[in-house]
Each structure stands twice: as structure tokens, then as C-alpha cells.
């Protein structure tokens, strides 16, 4: 006999019954709730309260792309990992064990939600809220659940005058707190330092005032405006919709009179409306504030773009606030998105069941709030390369996602559901709560080696972000590169740093290539930016190559990324290698698009097998050819199975261009080879000086 405070399906009833019968000493058990997300969604729409809560949880935990593929079953599990979880948390803060233990009660096992093998932190249990309750903890706290979700958050559609007013009021509150209390945010100068002249936009949008009949229009910034002019910036993805009005040399005067409102994409319209709601007069949007191309021979656009591209970082750094369309993949989707996760019961689900002894067992399952770091992790916008720099260089960001609005500055990460940021404070104290390179970039670390290590870690993910124009990959990094140059000194050479160039050359393309893959041939072959895929850097322990000289041609400053030519003159140990002699073979499946040559483990017994990562897709006969290779040095590879470090040779795979300058032959890079038994071979090794383009 059972009681549920809301309707539940038979599958959920069976699971809840099993949950109440389980003890904290039982082994983990798993129960399939739905074969895929579409099935879960159908059950939730039919009224099952637990399916609705789990659906909401899935929307908050995983990307829509993963969920809507409908290839993964949804699983509920009964587990008991409370003590292990607390011990993990206590590693970063010994006091946290007692803090959490004081507000938790372990009368029941934990309840997890899984997407096949992708297990997440589990469902929230208990009637009440605690700042230490995130994930699977069952809690007992005097604070009511209303502390977590406001009425406006739970019920108000953001796409209404009232909804916009509610969000704008919260944003103003965050902004006031930041301006008043956050010294590090007020003093944040990623580019140029405190003594440099403040750079402000050439053009801004005057957002006007609908009530007073003042239309939005373009404004040319003059000396009369002063350098303290207040404006917001917009970070967004153009997406496939590119035929909307843009500013060109020929329509500039018309745009200064009135913007063609009805033809503007929804995201730009929303940004203008929200800027008005914030009480700010000006907004910067790239499509309207930079002269766009009217044709391939539009010299005015090219000159304006070169001028403005080098200043983008300053524009974001000096704005009051950046509005980010973080949940949108296209400019026609807008800032104010439909919040699918709010389609849940307003009250927790209470389930009771009478035991054989006549006692009543109970479990309470309540809707979860959206999580700041998950909203950022799965956001469509931050898959776009330009948006990465815009985020890093902005003092403050208001992220509009599909589930809520987020605040981000150096001192506070918060959501509408958690405006004080208490959840993020707790996550920061856990081992996996470090936000990565962004904290190093915005911090004041003096250890250049740590900063450069963070840079390479950042590049590993940045290299695979999306661009409409692959040649933008370095220009979209110009502001971060300029800031890094002020931090660590030295020269910046097409994505590499002169003072760590040996290590920076040790990149390998680790992401599969697609049929539509195109290399950026205007960039030097030795720059990671040529491939447009995620890369990995092999840690270099003992460099063997010498950089004799380098040359770089830029259409702007060396950090601008507008590279028109580059060359390295290298001296090192040179050797012809036949990849098949090392046992390297392409994937035997002809339908697989791959760039990696590996050893057949069934015929080779070396502990660490050589592996070649080509900078383009593999041709069937490439392993049979001899390739000139230049030893970079000895790299370190972690053998995770034995937790030991292994040291092996690593080299650039080259091909001759057929050109030479005097006695220096010219080559280009075509790949990287790791874990080669360089010193074991009897083949002759020559020392040579070459030019690498």
C-alpha cells in the first residue's frame, strides 16, 4: 500500500518501492526508467511527477544535443557513497566534512540519475533546503524550500515586460554589489595595464527610448563623450542567419538616423531592449558597430576590420557589463529563451509506503535548481571561438541560458535561483571546482611556467572551437594574447611563445577530422591554429632542437593574429623515418575518417607504442613512405595503468616544399610522432638547419 502526493507511473512506483526497502548497507542497484529521453518526455507529459522531476534534472545536467539524440537510456540508481563523497570534498577543506555532516541525515541511500554510462550527481532528497545540499545529499535543515526558488523564477516568463523587469532588477543588484564591493573586478585590466590609455569603441548603438519615440540608432563616439562613457557589449553567435542588416560604408548615415528595427535579428533586438531596462544608453554589437563587407573588394570594410579587430578586447574589458546569448546558437533565437526545465510540479513529490511491520516509510524528492557550471559547460555560445575571448576579457557577464540567467565576475558566480552564489562557493571548495585557465588569466600569479602551462591547457580546448571563417582563429585570440604578453613577456609568434617555443611545438591533433575539413594555409604549418581541431600538448622534458631565428609578417601588432607569413629556422637532429617500419598503420576501416597511425598491439610488445598524429586525414599509402623527421626532444607520457611516467622521443613529421634559401632547405610540418624509439635505431641521424614554414 502506498501514497504519492502526485501522479506517478508504474515504473517510478516500482523504483520508489525498491528505494524504500533498500538500506545503506545494500549494494548499488540500477533501474531503467526510460529507453531514451523522448520516452521520458512522453511519460512526464502524461503527468508522472517523478518523470517530470527527472526530465528537468536531465535538462539541467546534460546538453540538448546529447538528450535529443535519443540514443541513451535514462537510469535511476540506488547507491550508498555518502562517506566517499564527503571524504572527496574534505580534501580541499577539512572543515567541510563537519559542515555538511551537521545538516545531513543518512537514513537512506542516495538516488542517482544516469544517462547510460554518464552518471551525474543525483536527485535532491528531503523537504528542505541547505546551502550544502547539492546533488545526492539528504538534508534536514530549518530553511524552507522557498529560500531556493523565488515565485518570479518559478512562474514568470522572461519574454514579457514583467519578466524582463524582474531579471533587470536582479542584474542591477548584482552590478551594484560588484561595483561597490569587488575591488578586483573594478581594477581588472587584462590588456594594457593601469597606466595605458583607455580604448573605447569607435561606434556604439544609442538604444533610444520607445516611450519617448526615440528609435535606436548608430552613434559615432567623439571626444565630447569622454573615455568614461558607459556602454554594454553583446556576445552572441551569428549562426546560419547572416542576411540581417549590417552597417556598411554606404548605409552608415542611414544607420545613424534609425536602425531597421523589424529586420534586426531577435538577439540584437533583445539586447537593445534589455540595455534600456538596465538604464544604460549605449550598446556595442559587432555587426552594427564595425563596417561589414558589401563585396569581396570592399576596401573600407577591410581597413575598418583591421583597425577594430585589434581593439575588440579593449571594448569588452571597458564595458560596464557584457550581455551573453549563452544559450543561443543563432542570432535569430534571442536572449530570452523558453525555459523547458520549469515544466515541473511546484511542490516536492512525497512517496509513502507501509512496511510489513506496519510502519510508514517515506521519501521526498524535490525539483533541482539549474547549476551554474553545467549551464556554462553545455552552452552553444561558448562552443564559438570569438565568444571565448569575449568572456575572458569582460569584467562582468550576464549569461542568458535556456534555463536561467547567470551572473559572472571575478568574485561572484550566481544564478536567479541562487543569487548569492552559495552553491558555487561550495563547488569551488571541491576538487573539481576550479574554473581553470580563466582563474589564472584573471589572477596575479607571478610564476610564468604555471601561466604558460595554463595557456597550453586552454589552447587544447580552444583550438577545437567553431568559426564561420577558420582564418579568424588567431584574431579571435588577440586580446588574450596581448594580455598574456604583458604578463609573461617575450614574443608571440602565430599562437606560440618564443620563451616556450620548444614545448609549444609539441602539439598533436587528437580530434577526428571530418570530410569537410580545411586547413588554414595562410598560417604557418607549425601553428596549432592551422588544423581547427582539439589538440593535445606532449609535456617536453628535454628539448633537443634549437631555434636559430624566426620571422613573422602581421597586418597589425604581433598579437593581432592577422598573420600573412611566418618562418622558423631550426637546427636539430634530422632523420628519415618510414612509419611502417615503426609498425604504424592507418585504421583498417576504409569508412573511418582518421588522422592517427597506430601500432597493431597484437604484433608489437613495446610498453609504449609509437603513435603518429597527422595534421590532415590519412591516405592509405602514407605509412609506406619515408618522411623527414626533426627531433624536438624527450616527452613525458603518463602510463595511467601503472601511474608511472614514461620518457620517449618526439618529433615533427615534415615534407619538403622543394624550395631552399642558400643552404637551408624549406619544409612544412605534416604531423607529430610521439613515443618513438629514436635512440635505439641504428639508422643514421644527421644534424641540420632547416627553414620551417
XYZ file of C-alpha atoms in Angstrom, residues 23 67 114 125 137 170 199 250 279 289 303 413 416 449:
14
model
C 19.338 0.056 3.295
C 19.489 14.271 -24.863
C 22.183 8.373 -15.187
C 16.054 14.455 -1.377
C 22.653 14.614 -0.063
C 18.343 41.254 -10.308
C 40.367 52.423 -25.515
C 27.203 53.057 -47.950
C 19.156 52.224 -17.691
C 29.375 48.900 -34.934
C 40.602 48.665 -43.322
C 29.123 33.316 -9.887
C 18.481 33.587 -10.389
C 55.713 28.494 -16.060
